[in-house]
Short mmCIF file of C-alpha atoms in Angstrom, two decimals:
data_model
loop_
_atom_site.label_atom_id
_atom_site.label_comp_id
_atom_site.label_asym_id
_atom_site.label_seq_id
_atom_site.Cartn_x
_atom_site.Cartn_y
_atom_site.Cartn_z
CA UNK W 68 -30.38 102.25 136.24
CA UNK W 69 -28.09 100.10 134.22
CA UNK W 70 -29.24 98.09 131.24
CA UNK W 71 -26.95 95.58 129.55
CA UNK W 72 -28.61 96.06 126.01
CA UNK W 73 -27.59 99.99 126.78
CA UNK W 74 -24.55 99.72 127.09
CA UNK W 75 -23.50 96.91 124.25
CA UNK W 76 -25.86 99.55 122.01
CA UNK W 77 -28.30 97.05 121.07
CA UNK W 78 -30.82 99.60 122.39
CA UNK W 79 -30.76 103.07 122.38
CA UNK W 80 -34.25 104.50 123.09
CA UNK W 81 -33.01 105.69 126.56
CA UNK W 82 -31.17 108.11 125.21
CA UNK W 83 -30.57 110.09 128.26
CA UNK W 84 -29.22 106.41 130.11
CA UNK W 85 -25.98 107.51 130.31
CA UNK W 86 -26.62 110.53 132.11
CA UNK W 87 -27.49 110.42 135.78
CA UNK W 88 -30.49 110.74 136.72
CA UNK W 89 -30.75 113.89 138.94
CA UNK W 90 -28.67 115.46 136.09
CA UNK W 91 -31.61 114.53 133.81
CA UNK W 92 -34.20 116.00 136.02
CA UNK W 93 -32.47 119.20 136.25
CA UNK W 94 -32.00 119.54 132.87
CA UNK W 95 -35.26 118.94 131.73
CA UNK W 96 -37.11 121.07 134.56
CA UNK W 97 -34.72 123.85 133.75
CA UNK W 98 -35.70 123.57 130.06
CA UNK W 99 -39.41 123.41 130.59
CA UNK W 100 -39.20 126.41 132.97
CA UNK W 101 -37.37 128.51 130.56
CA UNK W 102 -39.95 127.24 127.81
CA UNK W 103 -43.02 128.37 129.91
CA UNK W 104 -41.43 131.36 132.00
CA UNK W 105 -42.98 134.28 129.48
CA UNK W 106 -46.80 132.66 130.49
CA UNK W 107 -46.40 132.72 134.56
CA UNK W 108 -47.13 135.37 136.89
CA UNK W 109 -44.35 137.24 137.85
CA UNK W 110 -42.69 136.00 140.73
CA UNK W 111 -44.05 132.32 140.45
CA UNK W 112 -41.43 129.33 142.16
CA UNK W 113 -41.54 126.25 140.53
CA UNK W 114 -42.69 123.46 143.08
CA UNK W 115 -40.22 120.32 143.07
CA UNK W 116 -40.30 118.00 140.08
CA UNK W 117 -43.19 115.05 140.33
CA UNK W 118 -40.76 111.78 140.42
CA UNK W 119 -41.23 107.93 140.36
CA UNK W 120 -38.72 104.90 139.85
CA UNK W 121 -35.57 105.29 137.42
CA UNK W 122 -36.39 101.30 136.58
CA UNK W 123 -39.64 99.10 136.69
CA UNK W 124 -42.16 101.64 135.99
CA UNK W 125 -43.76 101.22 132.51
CA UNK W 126 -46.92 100.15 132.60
CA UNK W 127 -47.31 99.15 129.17
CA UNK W 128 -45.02 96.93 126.79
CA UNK W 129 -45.39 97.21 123.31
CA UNK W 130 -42.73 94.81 121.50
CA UNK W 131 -42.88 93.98 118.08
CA UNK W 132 -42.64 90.26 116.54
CA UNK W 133 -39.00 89.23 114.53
CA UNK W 134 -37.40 86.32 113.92
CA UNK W 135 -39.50 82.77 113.39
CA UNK W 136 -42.48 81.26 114.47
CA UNK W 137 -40.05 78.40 116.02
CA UNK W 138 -38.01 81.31 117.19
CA UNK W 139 -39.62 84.57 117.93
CA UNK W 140 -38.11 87.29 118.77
CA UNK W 141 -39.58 90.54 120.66
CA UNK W 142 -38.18 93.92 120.26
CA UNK W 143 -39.39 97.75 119.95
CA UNK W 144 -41.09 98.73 117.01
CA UNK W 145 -39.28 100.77 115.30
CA UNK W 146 -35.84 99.11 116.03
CA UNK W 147 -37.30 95.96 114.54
CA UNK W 148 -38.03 97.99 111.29
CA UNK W 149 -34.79 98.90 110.83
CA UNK W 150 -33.37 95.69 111.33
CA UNK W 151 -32.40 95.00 114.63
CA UNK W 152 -33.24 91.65 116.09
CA UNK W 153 -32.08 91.93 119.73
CA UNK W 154 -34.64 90.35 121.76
CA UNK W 155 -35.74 93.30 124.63
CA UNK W 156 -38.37 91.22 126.67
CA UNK W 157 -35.59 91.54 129.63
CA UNK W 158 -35.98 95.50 129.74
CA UNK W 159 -35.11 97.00 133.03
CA UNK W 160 -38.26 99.32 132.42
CA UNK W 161 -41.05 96.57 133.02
CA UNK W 162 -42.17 95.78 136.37
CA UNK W 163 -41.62 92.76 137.90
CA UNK W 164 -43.91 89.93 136.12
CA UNK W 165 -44.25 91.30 131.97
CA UNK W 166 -40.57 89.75 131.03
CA UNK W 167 -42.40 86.11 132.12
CA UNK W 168 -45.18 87.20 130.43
CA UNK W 169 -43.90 88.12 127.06
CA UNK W 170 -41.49 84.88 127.64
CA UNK W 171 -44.85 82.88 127.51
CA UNK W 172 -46.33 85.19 124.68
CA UNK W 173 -43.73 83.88 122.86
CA UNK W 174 -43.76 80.08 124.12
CA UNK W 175 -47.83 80.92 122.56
CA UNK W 176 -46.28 81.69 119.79
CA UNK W 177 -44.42 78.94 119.00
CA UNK W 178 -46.78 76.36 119.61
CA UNK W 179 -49.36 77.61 117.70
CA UNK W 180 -47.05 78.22 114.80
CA UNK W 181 -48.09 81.85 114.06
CA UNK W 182 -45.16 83.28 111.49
CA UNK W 183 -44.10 87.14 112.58
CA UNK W 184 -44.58 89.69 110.37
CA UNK W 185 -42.23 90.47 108.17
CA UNK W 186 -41.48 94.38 107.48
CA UNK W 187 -39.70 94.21 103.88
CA UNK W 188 -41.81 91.39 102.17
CA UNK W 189 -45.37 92.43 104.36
CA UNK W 190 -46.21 88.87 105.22
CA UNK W 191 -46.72 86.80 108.01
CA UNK W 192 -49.23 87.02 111.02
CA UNK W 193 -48.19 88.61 114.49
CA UNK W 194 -47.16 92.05 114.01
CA UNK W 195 -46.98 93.02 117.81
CA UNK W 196 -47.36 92.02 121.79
CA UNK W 197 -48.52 94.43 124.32
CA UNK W 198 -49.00 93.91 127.40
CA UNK W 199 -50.66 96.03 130.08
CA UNK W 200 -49.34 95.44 133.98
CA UNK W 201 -50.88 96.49 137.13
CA UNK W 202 -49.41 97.51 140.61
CA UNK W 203 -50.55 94.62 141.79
CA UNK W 204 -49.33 92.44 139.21
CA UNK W 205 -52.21 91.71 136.71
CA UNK W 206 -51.27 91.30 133.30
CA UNK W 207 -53.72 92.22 130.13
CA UNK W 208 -51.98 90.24 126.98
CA UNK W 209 -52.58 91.48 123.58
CA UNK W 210 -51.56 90.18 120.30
CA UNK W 211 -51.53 91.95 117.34
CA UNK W 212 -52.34 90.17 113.88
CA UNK W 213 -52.71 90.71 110.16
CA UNK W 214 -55.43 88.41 109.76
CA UNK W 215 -57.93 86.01 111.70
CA UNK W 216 -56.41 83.01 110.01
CA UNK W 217 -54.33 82.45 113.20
CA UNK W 218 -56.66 82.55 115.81
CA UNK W 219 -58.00 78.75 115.64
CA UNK W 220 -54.30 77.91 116.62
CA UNK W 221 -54.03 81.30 118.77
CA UNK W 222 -57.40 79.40 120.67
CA UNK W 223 -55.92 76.06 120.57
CA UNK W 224 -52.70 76.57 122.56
CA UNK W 225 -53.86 79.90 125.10
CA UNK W 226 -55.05 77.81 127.86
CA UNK W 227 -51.06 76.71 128.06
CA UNK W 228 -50.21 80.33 128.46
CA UNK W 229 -53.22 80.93 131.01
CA UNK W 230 -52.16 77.97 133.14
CA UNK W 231 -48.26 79.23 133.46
CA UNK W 232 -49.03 82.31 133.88
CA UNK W 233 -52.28 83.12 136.27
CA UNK W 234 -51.38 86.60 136.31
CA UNK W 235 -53.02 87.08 132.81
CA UNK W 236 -56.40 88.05 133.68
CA UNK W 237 -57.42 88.67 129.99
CA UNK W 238 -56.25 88.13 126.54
CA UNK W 239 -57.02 89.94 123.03
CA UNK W 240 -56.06 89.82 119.38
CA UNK W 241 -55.95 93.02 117.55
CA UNK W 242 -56.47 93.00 114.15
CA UNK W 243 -54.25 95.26 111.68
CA UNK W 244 -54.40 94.55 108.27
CA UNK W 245 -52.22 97.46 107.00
CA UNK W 246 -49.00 97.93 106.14
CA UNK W 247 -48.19 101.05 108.57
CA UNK W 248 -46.38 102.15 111.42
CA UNK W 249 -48.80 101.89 114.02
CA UNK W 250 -48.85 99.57 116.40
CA UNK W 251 -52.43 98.07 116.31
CA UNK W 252 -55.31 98.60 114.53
CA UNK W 253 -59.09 99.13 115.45
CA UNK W 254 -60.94 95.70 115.63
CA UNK W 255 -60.15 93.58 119.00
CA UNK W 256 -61.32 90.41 119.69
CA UNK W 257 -62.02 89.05 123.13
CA UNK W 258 -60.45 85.77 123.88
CA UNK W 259 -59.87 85.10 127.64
CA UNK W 260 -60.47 86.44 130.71
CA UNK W 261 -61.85 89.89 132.07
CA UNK W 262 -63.09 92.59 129.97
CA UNK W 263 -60.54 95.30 131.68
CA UNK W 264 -57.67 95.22 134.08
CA UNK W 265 -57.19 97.14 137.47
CA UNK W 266 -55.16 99.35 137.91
CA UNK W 267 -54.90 101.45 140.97
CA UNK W 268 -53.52 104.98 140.48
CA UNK W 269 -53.08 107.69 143.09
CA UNK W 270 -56.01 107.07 145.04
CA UNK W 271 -58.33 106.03 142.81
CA UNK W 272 -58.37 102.71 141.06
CA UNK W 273 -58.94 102.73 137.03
CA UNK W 274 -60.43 100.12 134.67
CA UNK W 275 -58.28 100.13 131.34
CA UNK W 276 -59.69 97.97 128.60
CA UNK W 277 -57.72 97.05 125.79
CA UNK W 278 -57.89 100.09 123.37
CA UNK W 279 -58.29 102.69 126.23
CA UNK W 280 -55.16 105.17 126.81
CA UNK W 281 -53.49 104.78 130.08
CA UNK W 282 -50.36 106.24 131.28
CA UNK W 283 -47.38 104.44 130.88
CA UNK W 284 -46.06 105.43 134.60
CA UNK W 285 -48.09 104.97 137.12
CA UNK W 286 -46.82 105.92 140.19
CA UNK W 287 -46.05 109.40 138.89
CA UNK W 288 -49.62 109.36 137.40
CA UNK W 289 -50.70 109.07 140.30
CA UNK W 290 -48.82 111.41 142.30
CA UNK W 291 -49.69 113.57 139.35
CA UNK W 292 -53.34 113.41 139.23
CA UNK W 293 -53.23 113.93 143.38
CA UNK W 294 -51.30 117.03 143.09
CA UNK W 295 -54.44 118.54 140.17
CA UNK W 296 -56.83 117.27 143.50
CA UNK W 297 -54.37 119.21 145.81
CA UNK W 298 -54.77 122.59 143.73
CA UNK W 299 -58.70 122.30 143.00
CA UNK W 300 -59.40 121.93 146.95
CA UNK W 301 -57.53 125.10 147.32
CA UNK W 302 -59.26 126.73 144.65
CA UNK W 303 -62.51 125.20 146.01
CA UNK W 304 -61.74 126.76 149.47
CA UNK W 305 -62.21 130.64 147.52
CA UNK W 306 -65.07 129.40 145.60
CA UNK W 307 -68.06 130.86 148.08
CA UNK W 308 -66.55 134.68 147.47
CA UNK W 309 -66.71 134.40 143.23
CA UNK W 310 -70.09 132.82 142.74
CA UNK W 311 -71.14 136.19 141.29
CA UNK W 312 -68.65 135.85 138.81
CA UNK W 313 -69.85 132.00 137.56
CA UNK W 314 -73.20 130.42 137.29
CA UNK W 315 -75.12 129.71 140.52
CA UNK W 316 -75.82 126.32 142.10
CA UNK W 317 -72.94 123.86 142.92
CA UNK W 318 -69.56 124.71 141.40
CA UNK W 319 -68.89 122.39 138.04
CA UNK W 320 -65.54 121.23 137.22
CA UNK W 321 -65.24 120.07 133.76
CA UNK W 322 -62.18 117.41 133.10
CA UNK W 323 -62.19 117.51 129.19
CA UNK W 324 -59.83 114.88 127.63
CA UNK W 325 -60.67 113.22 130.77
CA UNK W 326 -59.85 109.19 129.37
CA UNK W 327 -60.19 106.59 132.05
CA UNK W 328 -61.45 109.76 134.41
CA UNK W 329 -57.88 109.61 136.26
CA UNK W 330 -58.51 113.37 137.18
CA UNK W 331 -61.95 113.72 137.03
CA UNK W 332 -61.79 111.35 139.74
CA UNK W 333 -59.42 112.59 141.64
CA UNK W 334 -61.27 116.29 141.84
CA UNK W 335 -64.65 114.72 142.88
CA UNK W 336 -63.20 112.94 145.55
CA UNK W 337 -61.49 115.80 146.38
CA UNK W 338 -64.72 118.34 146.14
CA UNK W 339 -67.28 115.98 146.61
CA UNK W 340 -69.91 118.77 146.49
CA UNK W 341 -68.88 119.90 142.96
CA UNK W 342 -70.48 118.62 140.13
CA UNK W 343 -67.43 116.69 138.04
CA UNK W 344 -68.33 116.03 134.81
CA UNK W 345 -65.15 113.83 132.36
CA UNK W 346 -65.77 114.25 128.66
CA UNK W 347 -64.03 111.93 125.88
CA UNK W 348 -63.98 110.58 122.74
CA UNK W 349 -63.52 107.35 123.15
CA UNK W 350 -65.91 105.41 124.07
CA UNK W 351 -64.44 102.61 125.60
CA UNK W 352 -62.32 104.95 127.58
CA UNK W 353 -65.62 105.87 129.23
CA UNK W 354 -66.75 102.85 129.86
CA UNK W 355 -63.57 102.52 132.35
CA UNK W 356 -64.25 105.63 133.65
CA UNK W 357 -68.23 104.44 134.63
CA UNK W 358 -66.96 101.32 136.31
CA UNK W 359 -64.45 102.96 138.11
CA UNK W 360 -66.76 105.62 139.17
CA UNK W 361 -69.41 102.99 139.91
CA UNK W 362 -67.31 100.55 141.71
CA UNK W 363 -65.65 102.94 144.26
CA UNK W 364 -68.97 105.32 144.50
CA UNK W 365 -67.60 108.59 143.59
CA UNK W 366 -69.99 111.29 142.32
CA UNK W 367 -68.57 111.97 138.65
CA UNK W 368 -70.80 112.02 135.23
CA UNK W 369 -68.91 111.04 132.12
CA UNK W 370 -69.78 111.53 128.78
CA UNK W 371 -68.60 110.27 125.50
CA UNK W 372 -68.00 113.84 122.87
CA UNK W 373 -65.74 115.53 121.51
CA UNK W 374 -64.63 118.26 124.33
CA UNK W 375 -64.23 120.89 122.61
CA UNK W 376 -67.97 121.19 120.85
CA UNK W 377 -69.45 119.82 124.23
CA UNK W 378 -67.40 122.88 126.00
CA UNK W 379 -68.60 125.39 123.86
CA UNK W 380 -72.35 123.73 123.51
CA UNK W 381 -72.66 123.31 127.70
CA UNK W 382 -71.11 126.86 128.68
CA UNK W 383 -73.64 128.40 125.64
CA UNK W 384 -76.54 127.17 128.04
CA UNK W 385 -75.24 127.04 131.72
CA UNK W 386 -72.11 128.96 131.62
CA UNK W 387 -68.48 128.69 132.08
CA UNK W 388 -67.60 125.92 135.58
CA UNK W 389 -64.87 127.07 138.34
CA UNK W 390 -62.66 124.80 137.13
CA UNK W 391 -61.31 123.30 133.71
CA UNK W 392 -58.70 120.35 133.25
CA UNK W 393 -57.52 119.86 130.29
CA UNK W 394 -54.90 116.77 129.74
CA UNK W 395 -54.97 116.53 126.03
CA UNK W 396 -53.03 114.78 123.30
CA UNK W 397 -49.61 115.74 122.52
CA UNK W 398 -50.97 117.73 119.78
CA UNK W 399 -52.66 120.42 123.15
CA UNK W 400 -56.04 121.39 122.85
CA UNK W 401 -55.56 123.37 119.81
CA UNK W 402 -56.76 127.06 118.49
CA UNK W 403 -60.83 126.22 118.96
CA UNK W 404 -60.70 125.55 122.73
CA UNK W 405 -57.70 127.81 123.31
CA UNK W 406 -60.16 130.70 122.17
CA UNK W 407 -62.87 129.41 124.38
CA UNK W 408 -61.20 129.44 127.59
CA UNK W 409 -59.34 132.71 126.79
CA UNK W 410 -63.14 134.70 125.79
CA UNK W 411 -64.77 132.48 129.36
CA UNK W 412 -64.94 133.39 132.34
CA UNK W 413 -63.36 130.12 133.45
CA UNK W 414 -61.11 131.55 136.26
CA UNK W 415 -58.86 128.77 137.28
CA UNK W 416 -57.62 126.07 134.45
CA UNK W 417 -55.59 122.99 135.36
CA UNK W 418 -53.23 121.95 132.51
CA UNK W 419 -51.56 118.97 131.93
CA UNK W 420 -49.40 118.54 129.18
CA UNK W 421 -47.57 115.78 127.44
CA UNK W 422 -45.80 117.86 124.89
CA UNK W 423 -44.47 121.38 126.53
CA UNK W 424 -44.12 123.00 123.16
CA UNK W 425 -47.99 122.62 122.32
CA UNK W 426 -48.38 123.90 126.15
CA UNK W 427 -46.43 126.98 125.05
CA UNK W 428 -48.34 127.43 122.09
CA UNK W 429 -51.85 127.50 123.50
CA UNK W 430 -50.71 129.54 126.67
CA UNK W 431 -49.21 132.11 123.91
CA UNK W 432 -53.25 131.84 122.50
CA UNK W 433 -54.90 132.69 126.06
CA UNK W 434 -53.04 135.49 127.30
CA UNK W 435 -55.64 136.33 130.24
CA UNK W 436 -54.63 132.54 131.85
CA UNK W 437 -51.12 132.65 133.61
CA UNK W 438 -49.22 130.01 135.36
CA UNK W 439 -49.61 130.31 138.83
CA UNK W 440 -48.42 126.63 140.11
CA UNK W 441 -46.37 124.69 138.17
CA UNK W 442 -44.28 121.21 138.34
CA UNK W 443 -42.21 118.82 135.90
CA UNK W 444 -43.22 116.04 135.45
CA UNK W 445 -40.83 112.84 135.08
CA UNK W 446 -42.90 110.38 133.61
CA UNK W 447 -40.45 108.58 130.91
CA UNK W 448 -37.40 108.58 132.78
CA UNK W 449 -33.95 108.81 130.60
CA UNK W 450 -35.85 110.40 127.67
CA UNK W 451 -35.93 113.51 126.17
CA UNK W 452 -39.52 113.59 126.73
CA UNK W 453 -40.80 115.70 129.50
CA UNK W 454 -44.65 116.31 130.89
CA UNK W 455 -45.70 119.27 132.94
CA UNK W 456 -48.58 120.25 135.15
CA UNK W 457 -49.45 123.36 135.36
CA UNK W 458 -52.33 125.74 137.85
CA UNK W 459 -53.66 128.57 135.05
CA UNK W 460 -55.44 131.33 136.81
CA UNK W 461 -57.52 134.49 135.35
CA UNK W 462 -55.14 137.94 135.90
CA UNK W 463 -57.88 140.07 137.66
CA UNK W 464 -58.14 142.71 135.34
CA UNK W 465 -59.25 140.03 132.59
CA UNK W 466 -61.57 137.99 135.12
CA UNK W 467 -63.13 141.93 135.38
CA UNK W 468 -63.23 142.97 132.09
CA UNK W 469 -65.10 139.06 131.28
CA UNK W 470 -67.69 139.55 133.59
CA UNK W 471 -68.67 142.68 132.67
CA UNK W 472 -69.54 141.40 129.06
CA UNK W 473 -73.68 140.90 128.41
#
């Protein structure tokens, strides 16, 4: 991929951009194997890396607001704090469609006469634009404000925006009053169009609404939350010969950080005898998950808690499922849940990570769950960042030793 704001280093958050890309994806699968090799089974292979696009994949643009309201400028966040102004709505990540877009954020913008924020003397209105895109080229439009004092003129000037640009099937305004990093804050306001956008991933198609988390690749989501589907049909194959070992009736899989139900999905349409239940927070990220599971008729429950205390609560009562997916926050799943699956009888866990190190950490806490399957994960190309999915299975003697506890 070349990008021209690269190489005259008006951008640098592609830090890897100078490298080619088969040499990044070697180096980062051979440091995430060597991070991870002390928690697989011994003689475990690697499968090949999960890969997408080097250009045109992000799924999500989040520029921040510089410049004028006569002249806005859009930029990442944090370059924009320190004082760069080059304008970054021409970014050879976006998919075809969100450089118009922005371009007509920012046409919005400047007829409404809506001042950008400014970072040093915290004043001004429009902090931030994000916009969500879909494979099939829907755009969700988002603006983030200080205050509600611009939306009259916000209201005034959108059907302009709406009329250029059909492929906006909904528009927000986030309001963030304070003066912090983050990019939005939590109160949205509906202003045009649908109350979620489409977006078809693997073979499922997902409803994100404006707050919900989605991934920012899609095509390697997708080929990502097919290859979880892959493993549990396996593992659903072998199923029959351990029911002594779990609780009777139709094997559960539990997808716990489950957000828009991406894998939860996946695995029921993959088992579609098993009982898939998707637990999460976030409500609204549930509310994407219903529709999908509604609109496309595939037998999943989801449930807005906290996954950890519903884990502990439901397996108290019905006992440990066959199957656990975890795809947590780049934080992991922590020392609480960690200790529950390592004192189940959970005998298969599928893993995926966002942040190898927290991987390694709560591996290091479960020492009866060893890699069995594992693959890298490219999902922000020309970063450092790397994501991994990984197949945990129960070594024998501690799938024993479990099930001989009262």
């Amino acid at each position: 991929m070349r990008c021209h704001h690269f190489e005259s280093g008006e951008c640098r958050s592609c830090t890897l951009l100078g490298l080619p890309h088969p040499h990044q994806i070697a180096a980062g699968r051979s440091r995430i194997e060597a991070l991870l090799a002390p928690y697989a089974r011994e003689g475990m292979v690697w499968q090949e890396p999960i890969l997408g696009p080097e250009a045109g994949f992000r799924a999500r643009a989040k520029m921040a607001v510089a410049g004028t309201a006569q002249s806005p400028i859009l930029g990442l966040p944090g370059q924009v704090r320190e004082g760069c102004t080059a304008d970054l709505c021409d970014c050879p990540l976006y998919p075809g469609g969100v450089e118009e877009v922005l371009e007509g954020a920012k046409a919005l913008i400047r007829r409404a006469q809506v001042p950008p924020y400014d970072v040093a003397r915290r004043r001004g209105e429009i902090k931030n634009v994000l916009v969500t895109a879909s494979p099939d080229g829907e755009h969700l439009l988002r603006l983030v404000l200080r205050t509600t004092r611009a939306l009259e003129r916000i209201r005034e000037h959108l059907p302009g925006l709406l009329s250029a640009h059909p492929s906006v099937v909904a528009v927000t305004a986030n309001i963030h009053p304070e003066h912090t990093p983050q990019v939005e804050g939590e109160q949205e306001i509906h202003l045009a169009g649908a109350e979620s956008i489409a977006v078809r991933t693997g073979d499922v198609t997902l409803f994100a609404r404006p707050q919900s988390f989605l991934q920012t690749n899609t095509e390697v989501a997708g080929e990502l939350y097919r290859q979880a589907a892959t493993w549990i049909a396996e593992l659903a194959e072998g199923w029959e010969a351990r029911t002594a070992e779990v609780a009777p009736g139709p094997p559960r899989i539990w997808d716990l950080y489950c957000g828009l139900g991406g894998l939860a999905l996946h695995a029921a349409r993959a088992v579609p005898a098993a009982q898939v239940t998707g637990v999460e927070v976030s409500a609204q990220a549930i509310t994407g998950a219903r529709e999908a599971a509604r609109t496309q008729q595939i037998p999943a429950t989801f449930l807005v808690e906290d996954a950890t205390s519903w884990a502990i609560r439901e397996s108290a009562g019905d006992g440990p499922p066959q199957v656990v997916i975890v795809n947590p926050p780049r934080r992991g799943i922590g020392p609480e849940l960690a200790q529950w699956l390592e004192d189940s009888a959970v005998p298969d866990v599928i893993y995926s990570s966002c942040n190898p190190a927290t991987l390694a950490a709560d591996l290091a806490a479960m020492p009866s769950l060893r890699i069995g399957a594992g693959r890298f994960v490219d999902m922000f190309p020309h970063t450092e960042h790397a994501e991994v999915i990984v197949r945990l299975h129960r070594r024998p003697s501690a799938a024993a030793h479990r099930a001989r506890q009262p």
